[in-house]
Amino acid sequence: MKPLLCVVVFFALALADISSDLNNLIRSPNASSPSAYFIPEQIIFSRGRHAVCASGKIQVPITAQNIRFTTQVPPSQFAVTAIVQEILQYDASLIQKSIAGTQIVQGTYGIFAKLCYPAQFASAAQVKSIQILTHGSGLEKSYWDIASPNNSYVDAAAKAGYATLAYDRLGAGQSDRPDPINVIQSAVQVEILEALIQGVRTGTLGIQKFNTVICAGHSYGQIIQTGHDAKYPASCSAVLATGISDTTQYLVPETFALNPTIASQADPARFGSLNNAFLINPTPVSVHLPFFRYPYFDPAVFQKVFDTRSTYTIGEIFTAIAILSPAPAFTGPVAVINGQFDIPFCGGDCAQRPSAYRATFYPAAVNSTAQVIPNTGHVINGHITAPQAFSQLLEFLKKNNL
Ligand SMILES: *[C@@H]1O[C@H](CO)[C@@H](O)[C@H](O)[C@H]1NC(C)=O
Ligand SMILES: *[C@@H]1O[C@H](CO)[C@@H](O)[C@H](O)[C@H]1NC(C)=O
Ligand SMILES: *[C@@H]1O[C@H](CO)[C@@H](O)[C@H](O)[C@H]1NC(C)=O
């Protein structure tokens, strides 16, 4: 009885200290660096309570070179479906024909983020590394913290001693939703990611400066990550590339399977105020078909992913492939994992695709690894095998002293 009590008391004390570090962060904003604080300030736990987190919107100033498209907000679902058909047809030229030039986008955008610290530590200063987590298309940052005990990467990383910063990409979750055709594009997402990395490196975002910043991306989030690493090869200390491969050919059947639907029509309660260029996967089948493999998931976990699915935009769809370029100057370690049955990037059979992705997109990466997770679909964190995927990534980091 007594030792147990000690453990409980110690845990509570440790928690109180980390919480007070986080409270300082959100209650005494540093006026000279607006991105330093979270609004509304909220201290919450990760699903499994292994991490304590500050959650809220941070203001992120960026400048990006976007594409200027002539495309107008579609007047109806018929018009959206016609766009989808045209960009997926075998001799597609719609995107190319819609380009009117480039444009500089300069602005400060509200990004909803969750900065989590391991609850096991007495103070934030004990944490040496942070992981920045970029979710894929159609989901939001809760992808990294779906359910306890087995489907939260935030918990797994906290148990292994890492802080994490999961954020809703611009246009998804609770982040801002500016112009979905000419502002919310892949180049803007790259600059937001870079701003967050520099924020935690310099300490203008969060509690402390981090010298080790590990970058994890899933699916379209990893496409953004790759585009980022091509432009900013010295920025991330290591990359955890998940739900990705060396080919984009299977994005055609995947995108049909998504059934891209006007978000305000598919889910008026959540998205009623958005214009018709914000899209969503409308039904459970449109999430299952491209993302999950039955029977290798818990239906309750699937339901959580379905309930938190979020918006993607025409601007992102039009610029997704263009941003995906190799990062030959990235020389850190890269771990690649994908589910055996991934549809979007493997056409349902992953085999050697993760290692081909590593070789093609990160040719100069050192100490790298590429793995296929058996009995798993594209949304890796939502499958029963998630703990196996998490331990492969975390063991990889440990092996590299990160
Ligand atoms: C607040 O901003 C000032 C001026 O930029 C800086 O010197 C100081 O270190 C910052 N404090 C914190 C806690 O970030
Ligand atoms: C969580 O994972 C462990 C081992 O990986 C397994 O034994 C357990 O049944 C899983 N729990 C749930 C609720 O899926
Ligand atoms: C590669 O791994 C070795 C040990 O396994 C380590 O000493 C070295 O720092 C690693 N290189 C990089 C760039 O992480």
Short mmCIF file of C-alpha atoms and ligand atoms in Angstrom, two decimals:
data_model
loop_
_atom_site.label_atom_id
_atom_site.label_comp_id
_atom_site.label_asym_id
_atom_site.label_seq_id
_atom_site.Cartn_x
_atom_site.Cartn_y
_atom_site.Cartn_z
CA MET A 1 0.00 0.00 0.00
CA LYS A 2 2.64 2.47 1.07
CA PRO A 3 4.95 2.28 -1.97
CA LEU A 4 1.96 2.59 -4.26
CA LEU A 5 0.87 5.74 -2.46
CA CYS A 6 4.39 7.17 -2.86
CA VAL A 7 4.25 6.52 -6.56
CA VAL A 8 0.88 8.23 -6.82
CA VAL A 9 2.03 11.26 -4.83
CA PHE A 10 5.23 11.52 -6.84
CA PHE A 11 3.26 11.32 -10.07
CA ALA A 12 0.91 14.06 -8.90
CA LEU A 13 3.84 16.30 -7.95
CA ALA A 14 5.59 15.70 -11.25
CA LEU A 15 2.41 16.54 -13.05
CA ALA A 16 1.91 19.72 -11.06
CA ASP A 17 5.39 20.92 -12.04
CA ILE A 18 5.04 20.24 -15.74
CA SER A 19 1.58 21.80 -15.62
CA SER A 20 2.96 24.93 -14.01
CA ASP A 21 5.61 25.18 -16.73
CA LEU A 22 2.82 24.94 -19.28
CA ASN A 23 0.70 27.39 -17.32
CA ASN A 24 3.53 29.92 -17.36
CA LEU A 25 3.63 29.49 -21.08
CA ILE A 26 0.00 30.32 -21.62
CA ARG A 27 -0.69 32.72 -18.77
CA SER A 28 2.26 35.09 -19.19
CA PRO A 29 2.51 35.58 -22.89
CA ASN A 30 5.62 37.27 -24.08
CA ALA A 31 4.20 40.32 -25.78
CA SER A 32 7.16 40.65 -28.11
CA SER A 33 6.68 37.20 -29.60
CA PRO A 34 2.99 36.63 -30.31
CA SER A 35 3.43 33.05 -31.44
CA ALA A 36 4.58 32.20 -27.92
CA TYR A 37 1.16 31.67 -26.42
CA PHE A 38 -1.91 29.54 -26.89
CA ILE A 39 -5.45 30.92 -27.00
CA PRO A 40 -7.78 29.76 -25.58
CA GLU A 41 -5.34 28.52 -23.01
CA GLN A 42 -6.19 25.06 -21.91
CA ILE A 43 -4.24 22.38 -20.09
CA ILE A 44 -5.36 18.92 -21.11
CA PHE A 45 -4.09 15.37 -21.02
CA SER A 46 -3.35 13.08 -23.92
CA ARG A 47 -5.77 10.15 -24.27
CA GLY A 48 -3.70 7.84 -22.07
CA ARG A 49 -2.67 10.63 -19.65
CA HIS A 50 1.02 9.99 -20.28
CA ALA A 51 1.35 13.56 -21.56
CA VAL A 52 0.13 16.89 -20.26
CA CYS A 53 -0.50 19.46 -22.95
CA ALA A 54 -1.13 23.14 -23.61
CA SER A 55 -3.73 23.43 -26.31
CA GLY A 56 -4.96 26.42 -28.29
CA LYS A 57 -4.42 28.65 -31.26
CA ILE A 58 -1.04 30.19 -31.96
CA GLN A 59 -0.43 32.96 -34.48
CA VAL A 60 2.00 31.96 -37.22
CA PRO A 61 3.34 34.59 -39.65
CA ILE A 62 4.46 33.21 -43.02
CA THR A 63 5.33 34.18 -46.57
CA ALA A 64 4.89 31.61 -49.32
CA GLN A 65 5.02 31.47 -53.08
CA ASN A 66 1.70 29.98 -54.14
CA ILE A 67 0.11 29.22 -57.50
CA ARG A 68 -2.62 31.57 -58.72
CA PHE A 69 -5.46 29.46 -60.12
CA THR A 70 -8.28 30.74 -62.31
CA THR A 71 -10.58 28.17 -60.66
CA GLN A 72 -13.68 29.60 -59.01
CA VAL A 73 -15.47 28.25 -55.94
CA PRO A 74 -17.66 25.48 -57.42
CA PRO A 75 -21.37 26.38 -57.38
CA SER A 76 -22.57 22.84 -56.66
CA GLN A 77 -21.59 19.27 -55.85
CA PHE A 78 -22.01 18.48 -59.56
CA ALA A 79 -19.27 21.02 -60.30
CA VAL A 80 -17.00 19.56 -57.58
CA THR A 81 -17.48 16.03 -58.93
CA ALA A 82 -16.69 17.24 -62.46
CA ILE A 83 -13.41 18.76 -61.19
CA VAL A 84 -12.51 15.48 -59.46
CA GLN A 85 -13.26 13.49 -62.61
CA GLU A 86 -11.20 15.86 -64.76
CA ILE A 87 -8.12 15.87 -62.54
CA LEU A 88 -8.18 12.06 -62.30
CA GLN A 89 -8.79 11.19 -65.94
CA TYR A 90 -5.86 9.42 -67.57
CA ASP A 91 -4.91 12.39 -69.80
CA ALA A 92 -5.70 15.02 -67.17
CA SER A 93 -4.76 18.62 -67.91
CA LEU A 94 -7.23 20.59 -65.78
CA ILE A 95 -4.74 21.66 -63.12
CA GLN A 96 -2.18 22.78 -65.70
CA LYS A 97 -4.84 24.71 -67.62
CA SER A 98 -6.03 26.43 -64.43
CA ILE A 99 -2.64 27.98 -63.58
CA ALA A 100 -2.56 31.73 -64.13
CA GLY A 101 0.88 32.29 -62.59
CA THR A 102 2.38 32.52 -59.12
CA GLN A 103 1.55 34.79 -56.22
CA ILE A 104 3.15 35.70 -52.92
CA VAL A 105 0.95 34.93 -49.95
CA GLN A 106 1.90 36.82 -46.84
CA GLY A 107 -0.13 36.58 -43.69
CA THR A 108 -0.45 35.54 -40.08
CA TYR A 109 -2.62 32.49 -39.60
CA GLY A 110 -4.16 30.98 -36.48
CA ILE A 111 -2.91 27.42 -36.11
CA PHE A 112 -4.52 25.22 -33.48
CA ALA A 113 -1.79 23.24 -31.78
CA LYS A 114 -1.27 20.92 -28.85
CA LEU A 115 2.12 21.04 -27.14
CA CYS A 116 2.54 17.96 -24.96
CA TYR A 117 5.14 17.06 -22.35
CA PRO A 118 5.76 13.68 -20.73
CA ALA A 119 3.84 13.69 -17.44
CA GLN A 120 6.59 11.50 -15.94
CA PHE A 121 9.07 14.39 -15.68
CA ALA A 122 9.31 16.97 -12.93
CA SER A 123 10.04 19.87 -15.25
CA ALA A 124 10.06 20.75 -18.91
CA ALA A 125 13.82 21.27 -18.80
CA GLN A 126 14.31 17.50 -18.49
CA VAL A 127 12.92 16.97 -21.98
CA LYS A 128 15.60 17.11 -24.68
CA SER A 129 13.74 16.44 -27.92
CA ILE A 130 10.46 17.45 -29.48
CA GLN A 131 8.54 15.85 -32.34
CA ILE A 132 6.44 17.97 -34.70
CA LEU A 133 3.50 15.95 -36.01
CA THR A 134 1.86 16.81 -39.36
CA HIS A 135 -1.40 14.98 -40.14
CA GLY A 136 -2.71 13.90 -43.53
CA SER A 137 -5.58 15.02 -45.74
CA GLY A 138 -9.13 14.57 -44.47
CA LEU A 139 -8.03 14.22 -40.84
CA GLU A 140 -6.70 16.61 -38.19
CA LYS A 141 -4.17 16.59 -35.36
CA SER A 142 -6.17 14.06 -33.31
CA TYR A 143 -4.76 11.47 -35.74
CA TRP A 144 -1.75 11.40 -33.41
CA ASP A 145 -3.86 10.93 -30.26
CA ILE A 146 -6.86 8.84 -31.35
CA ALA A 147 -7.58 6.58 -28.40
CA SER A 148 -6.13 5.01 -25.30
CA PRO A 149 -4.34 2.77 -24.61
CA ASN A 150 -2.97 1.70 -27.99
CA ASN A 151 -3.80 4.33 -30.60
CA SER A 152 -2.04 7.43 -29.30
CA TYR A 153 1.37 8.25 -30.70
CA VAL A 154 1.44 11.27 -28.36
CA ASP A 155 1.24 8.88 -25.39
CA ALA A 156 3.81 6.47 -26.83
CA ALA A 157 6.23 9.35 -27.49
CA ALA A 158 5.65 10.82 -24.02
CA LYS A 159 6.36 7.44 -22.40
CA ALA A 160 9.63 7.41 -24.36
CA GLY A 161 10.48 10.91 -23.05
CA TYR A 162 9.56 13.12 -26.01
CA ALA A 163 7.60 16.33 -26.13
CA THR A 164 5.28 16.59 -29.14
CA LEU A 165 3.69 19.44 -31.04
CA ALA A 166 0.68 18.22 -33.02
CA TYR A 167 -1.12 20.88 -35.03
CA ASP A 168 -4.11 21.22 -37.31
CA ARG A 169 -2.83 22.18 -40.73
CA LEU A 170 -4.24 25.39 -42.16
CA GLY A 171 -7.77 24.63 -43.37
CA ALA A 172 -8.27 21.61 -41.07
CA GLY A 173 -9.44 20.97 -37.52
CA GLN A 174 -9.69 24.20 -35.53
CA SER A 175 -7.07 26.14 -37.51
CA ASP A 176 -7.98 29.13 -39.68
CA ARG A 177 -9.71 28.62 -43.01
CA PRO A 178 -8.70 31.40 -45.41
CA ASP A 179 -9.24 31.20 -49.21
CA PRO A 180 -9.32 27.44 -49.98
CA ILE A 181 -8.19 27.79 -53.60
CA ASN A 182 -5.49 30.45 -53.68
CA VAL A 183 -4.25 30.54 -50.05
CA ILE A 184 -4.61 27.04 -48.58
CA GLN A 185 -2.07 25.32 -50.81
CA SER A 186 0.89 23.03 -50.23
CA ALA A 187 3.50 25.83 -50.34
CA VAL A 188 1.74 27.62 -47.46
CA GLN A 189 1.64 24.38 -45.45
CA VAL A 190 5.41 24.01 -45.97
CA GLU A 191 6.06 27.52 -44.60
CA ILE A 192 3.81 26.95 -41.58
CA LEU A 193 5.71 23.77 -40.77
CA GLU A 194 9.02 25.63 -41.07
CA ALA A 195 7.74 28.45 -38.82
CA LEU A 196 6.71 25.91 -36.14
CA ILE A 197 10.10 24.17 -36.31
CA GLN A 198 11.95 27.48 -35.99
CA GLY A 199 9.57 28.45 -33.17
CA VAL A 200 10.54 25.45 -31.04
CA ARG A 201 14.22 25.72 -32.02
CA THR A 202 14.47 29.36 -30.93
CA GLY A 203 12.04 29.04 -28.01
CA THR A 204 9.63 31.70 -29.32
CA LEU A 205 7.04 28.92 -29.39
CA GLY A 206 6.73 26.87 -26.23
CA ILE A 207 8.62 26.74 -22.97
CA GLN A 208 12.20 26.22 -24.02
CA LYS A 209 14.63 25.97 -26.93
CA PHE A 210 14.98 22.53 -28.51
CA ASN A 211 18.14 21.57 -30.38
CA THR A 212 16.67 18.26 -31.48
CA VAL A 213 13.50 18.58 -33.55
CA ILE A 214 12.14 15.37 -35.04
CA CYS A 215 9.60 15.80 -37.81
CA ALA A 216 6.86 13.22 -38.36
CA GLY A 217 4.41 13.31 -41.25
CA HIS A 218 1.54 11.11 -42.30
CA SER A 219 0.32 10.83 -45.90
CA TYR A 220 -0.29 14.32 -47.34
CA GLY A 221 1.39 15.58 -44.15
CA GLN A 222 4.49 13.65 -45.25
CA ILE A 223 4.19 15.08 -48.76
CA ILE A 224 4.37 18.51 -47.08
CA GLN A 225 7.29 17.22 -44.98
CA THR A 226 9.19 16.07 -48.06
CA GLY A 227 8.56 19.41 -49.82
CA HIS A 228 9.75 21.11 -46.64
CA ASP A 229 12.93 19.04 -46.42
CA ALA A 230 13.74 19.79 -50.06
CA LYS A 231 13.57 23.52 -49.32
CA TYR A 232 14.88 23.49 -45.73
CA PRO A 233 17.21 20.46 -45.53
CA ALA A 234 18.90 21.57 -42.30
CA SER A 235 15.71 22.19 -40.38
CA CYS A 236 14.62 18.76 -39.00
CA SER A 237 17.06 16.61 -37.03
CA ALA A 238 15.34 13.44 -38.26
CA VAL A 239 12.22 12.52 -40.24
CA LEU A 240 9.59 9.91 -39.43
CA ALA A 241 7.82 9.36 -42.76
CA THR A 242 4.57 7.42 -42.41
CA GLY A 243 1.77 6.44 -44.80
CA ILE A 244 3.83 7.29 -47.88
CA SER A 245 5.72 5.63 -50.73
CA ASP A 246 7.74 6.32 -53.86
CA THR A 247 4.72 6.44 -56.18
CA THR A 248 1.62 8.59 -56.55
CA GLN A 249 -0.07 6.45 -59.21
CA TYR A 250 -2.54 4.94 -56.74
CA LEU A 251 -3.81 8.35 -55.64
CA VAL A 252 -6.23 8.10 -58.58
CA PRO A 253 -8.31 5.16 -57.24
CA GLU A 254 -7.83 6.53 -53.71
CA THR A 255 -9.27 9.93 -54.59
CA PHE A 256 -12.29 8.33 -56.26
CA ALA A 257 -12.77 6.28 -53.08
CA LEU A 258 -12.70 9.44 -50.92
CA ASN A 259 -15.90 10.64 -52.64
CA PRO A 260 -14.81 14.29 -52.19
CA THR A 261 -17.96 16.08 -51.04
CA ILE A 262 -18.72 19.71 -50.22
CA ALA A 263 -18.14 19.84 -46.44
CA SER A 264 -21.00 22.24 -45.70
CA GLN A 265 -23.42 19.84 -47.38
CA ALA A 266 -22.03 16.60 -45.94
CA ASP A 267 -21.81 17.90 -42.38
CA PRO A 268 -23.66 21.22 -41.98
CA ALA A 269 -23.46 21.09 -38.18
CA ARG A 270 -19.65 21.27 -38.24
CA PHE A 271 -18.93 22.96 -41.56
CA GLY A 272 -22.10 24.83 -42.55
CA SER A 273 -20.35 28.19 -42.80
CA LEU A 274 -17.65 27.10 -45.27
CA ASN A 275 -17.70 27.72 -49.00
CA ASN A 276 -17.87 24.91 -51.56
CA ALA A 277 -14.10 24.59 -52.06
CA PHE A 278 -13.78 22.91 -48.62
CA LEU A 279 -14.31 19.18 -49.07
CA ILE A 280 -14.71 16.18 -46.80
CA ASN A 281 -15.01 12.38 -47.01
CA PRO A 282 -18.74 12.06 -46.45
CA THR A 283 -19.47 8.53 -45.26
CA PRO A 284 -17.89 5.71 -43.22
CA VAL A 285 -17.26 3.82 -46.46
CA SER A 286 -15.39 6.82 -47.91
CA VAL A 287 -13.06 6.67 -44.89
CA HIS A 288 -12.81 2.88 -44.72
CA LEU A 289 -12.17 2.20 -48.41
CA PRO A 290 -9.02 4.30 -48.83
CA PHE A 291 -7.76 4.33 -45.21
CA PHE A 292 -8.58 1.16 -43.22
CA ARG A 293 -8.28 -2.61 -43.68
CA TYR A 294 -10.87 -4.83 -42.05
CA PRO A 295 -10.71 -6.72 -39.69
CA TYR A 296 -7.48 -5.16 -38.43
CA PHE A 297 -9.03 -2.28 -36.51
CA ASP A 298 -11.34 -1.74 -33.56
CA PRO A 299 -14.68 -0.34 -34.83
CA ALA A 300 -14.74 2.11 -31.90
CA VAL A 301 -11.37 3.52 -32.99
CA PHE A 302 -12.61 3.71 -36.59
CA GLN A 303 -15.63 5.66 -35.34
CA LYS A 304 -13.34 8.16 -33.56
CA VAL A 305 -11.37 8.73 -36.75
CA PHE A 306 -14.61 9.12 -38.71
CA ASP A 307 -16.04 11.58 -36.18
CA THR A 308 -12.92 13.77 -36.26
CA ARG A 309 -12.42 13.68 -40.04
CA SER A 310 -11.84 17.16 -41.34
CA THR A 311 -11.70 19.35 -44.39
CA TYR A 312 -9.31 19.53 -47.33
CA THR A 313 -9.33 22.07 -50.10
CA ILE A 314 -9.25 22.37 -53.86
CA GLY A 315 -6.03 24.41 -53.50
CA GLU A 316 -4.37 21.51 -51.65
CA ILE A 317 -5.53 18.91 -54.17
CA PHE A 318 -4.23 21.05 -57.06
CA THR A 319 -0.79 21.51 -55.45
CA ALA A 320 -0.21 18.18 -53.65
CA ILE A 321 1.85 16.42 -56.29
CA ALA A 322 3.84 19.49 -57.30
CA ILE A 323 5.27 19.98 -53.79
CA LEU A 324 6.50 16.38 -53.57
CA SER A 325 10.14 16.63 -54.54
CA PRO A 326 13.22 14.70 -53.41
CA ALA A 327 15.32 16.17 -50.61
CA PRO A 328 18.85 15.26 -51.76
CA ALA A 329 20.46 17.67 -49.29
CA PHE A 330 18.77 16.16 -46.22
CA THR A 331 21.48 14.19 -44.40
CA GLY A 332 19.79 13.20 -41.13
CA PRO A 333 18.24 9.82 -40.30
CA VAL A 334 14.90 8.90 -41.89
CA ALA A 335 12.51 6.15 -40.81
CA VAL A 336 9.79 5.18 -43.27
CA ILE A 337 6.82 3.02 -42.33
CA ASN A 338 3.64 2.15 -44.13
CA GLY A 339 0.82 -0.32 -43.67
CA GLN A 340 0.97 -3.54 -45.69
CA PHE A 341 -2.45 -2.88 -47.26
CA ASP A 342 -2.11 0.88 -47.84
CA ILE A 343 -4.29 1.93 -50.78
CA PRO A 344 -3.28 5.57 -51.56
CA PHE A 345 0.47 5.01 -51.87
CA CYS A 346 0.81 1.25 -52.43
CA GLY A 347 -2.34 0.22 -54.30
CA GLY A 348 -3.09 -2.28 -51.52
CA ASP A 349 0.29 -4.06 -51.32
CA CYS A 350 3.24 -2.16 -49.89
CA ALA A 351 6.14 -4.64 -50.21
CA GLN A 352 9.34 -2.69 -51.06
CA ARG A 353 7.67 0.70 -51.42
CA PRO A 354 8.86 2.25 -48.11
CA SER A 355 12.51 1.50 -48.88
CA ALA A 356 12.07 2.79 -52.45
CA TYR A 357 10.65 6.02 -50.99
CA ARG A 358 13.66 6.41 -48.68
CA ALA A 359 16.09 5.84 -51.54
CA THR A 360 14.30 8.16 -53.98
CA PHE A 361 13.25 11.04 -51.74
CA TYR A 362 16.00 11.02 -49.10
CA PRO A 363 19.00 9.66 -51.03
CA ALA A 364 21.56 11.17 -48.63
CA ALA A 365 19.83 10.17 -45.38
CA VAL A 366 22.00 8.23 -42.92
CA ASN A 367 21.21 5.48 -40.39
CA SER A 368 17.82 5.03 -42.02
CA THR A 369 15.20 2.33 -41.92
CA ALA A 370 12.09 1.37 -43.90
CA GLN A 371 9.43 -1.04 -42.67
CA VAL A 372 6.08 -2.45 -43.69
CA ILE A 373 3.65 -2.91 -40.79
CA PRO A 374 1.69 -6.14 -41.42
CA ASN A 375 -2.13 -6.27 -41.35
CA THR A 376 -2.44 -2.48 -41.50
CA GLY A 377 -4.08 0.01 -43.84
CA HIS A 378 -3.14 3.60 -44.65
CA VAL A 379 -4.32 5.18 -41.38
CA ILE A 380 -1.65 3.31 -39.42
CA ASN A 381 -2.41 4.88 -36.02
CA GLY A 382 -6.02 3.67 -36.24
CA HIS A 383 -5.15 -0.02 -36.59
CA ILE A 384 -4.60 -2.70 -33.95
CA THR A 385 -0.93 -2.77 -34.96
CA ALA A 386 -0.37 0.86 -33.95
CA PRO A 387 1.79 -0.02 -30.91
CA GLN A 388 4.09 -2.02 -33.21
CA ALA A 389 4.43 0.97 -35.56
CA PHE A 390 5.06 3.35 -32.65
CA SER A 391 7.77 1.17 -31.11
CA GLN A 392 9.55 0.86 -34.46
CA LEU A 393 9.68 4.66 -34.77
CA LEU A 394 10.69 5.24 -31.15
CA GLU A 395 13.33 2.50 -31.18
CA PHE A 396 14.74 4.04 -34.34
CA LEU A 397 15.09 7.40 -32.55
CA LYS A 398 16.68 5.76 -29.52
CA LYS A 399 19.20 3.94 -31.73
CA ASN A 400 20.19 7.29 -33.21
CA ASN A 401 20.48 9.00 -29.82
CA LEU A 402 17.76 11.49 -30.75
C1 LIG B 1 10.54 37.56 -24.24
O1 LIG B 1 11.00 38.42 -25.28
C2 LIG B 1 12.21 39.09 -25.01
C3 LIG B 1 12.47 40.07 -26.17
O2 LIG B 1 12.40 39.42 -27.40
C4 LIG B 1 13.31 38.07 -24.83
O3 LIG B 1 14.52 38.72 -24.52
C5 LIG B 1 12.94 37.12 -23.71
O4 LIG B 1 13.91 36.11 -23.61
C6 LIG B 1 11.57 36.49 -23.97
N1 LIG B 1 11.17 35.68 -22.82
C7 LIG B 1 10.74 34.44 -22.95
C8 LIG B 1 10.34 33.76 -21.69
O5 LIG B 1 10.66 33.88 -24.02
C1 LIG B 2 -3.23 -3.02 -26.70
O1 LIG B 2 -2.07 -3.67 -27.17
C2 LIG B 2 -1.67 -4.77 -26.40
C3 LIG B 2 -0.32 -5.27 -26.93
O2 LIG B 2 0.06 -4.69 -28.10
C4 LIG B 2 -2.75 -5.84 -26.48
O3 LIG B 2 -2.40 -6.95 -25.69
C5 LIG B 2 -4.07 -5.23 -25.99
O4 LIG B 2 -5.11 -6.18 -26.15
C6 LIG B 2 -4.42 -3.98 -26.73
N1 LIG B 2 -5.58 -3.34 -26.12
C7 LIG B 2 -6.62 -2.94 -26.84
C8 LIG B 2 -7.75 -2.31 -26.09
O5 LIG B 2 -6.68 -3.04 -28.05
C1 LIG B 3 24.31 7.22 -36.93
O1 LIG B 3 24.32 6.24 -35.91
C2 LIG B 3 25.48 6.26 -35.09
C3 LIG B 3 25.38 5.14 -34.06
O2 LIG B 3 24.47 4.15 -34.38
C4 LIG B 3 25.58 7.59 -34.39
O3 LIG B 3 26.76 7.64 -33.64
C5 LIG B 3 25.56 8.71 -35.41
O4 LIG B 3 25.51 9.95 -34.72
C6 LIG B 3 24.34 8.59 -36.30
N1 LIG B 3 24.36 9.64 -37.31
C7 LIG B 3 23.44 10.58 -37.38
C8 LIG B 3 23.61 11.61 -38.44
O5 LIG B 3 22.47 10.59 -36.65
#
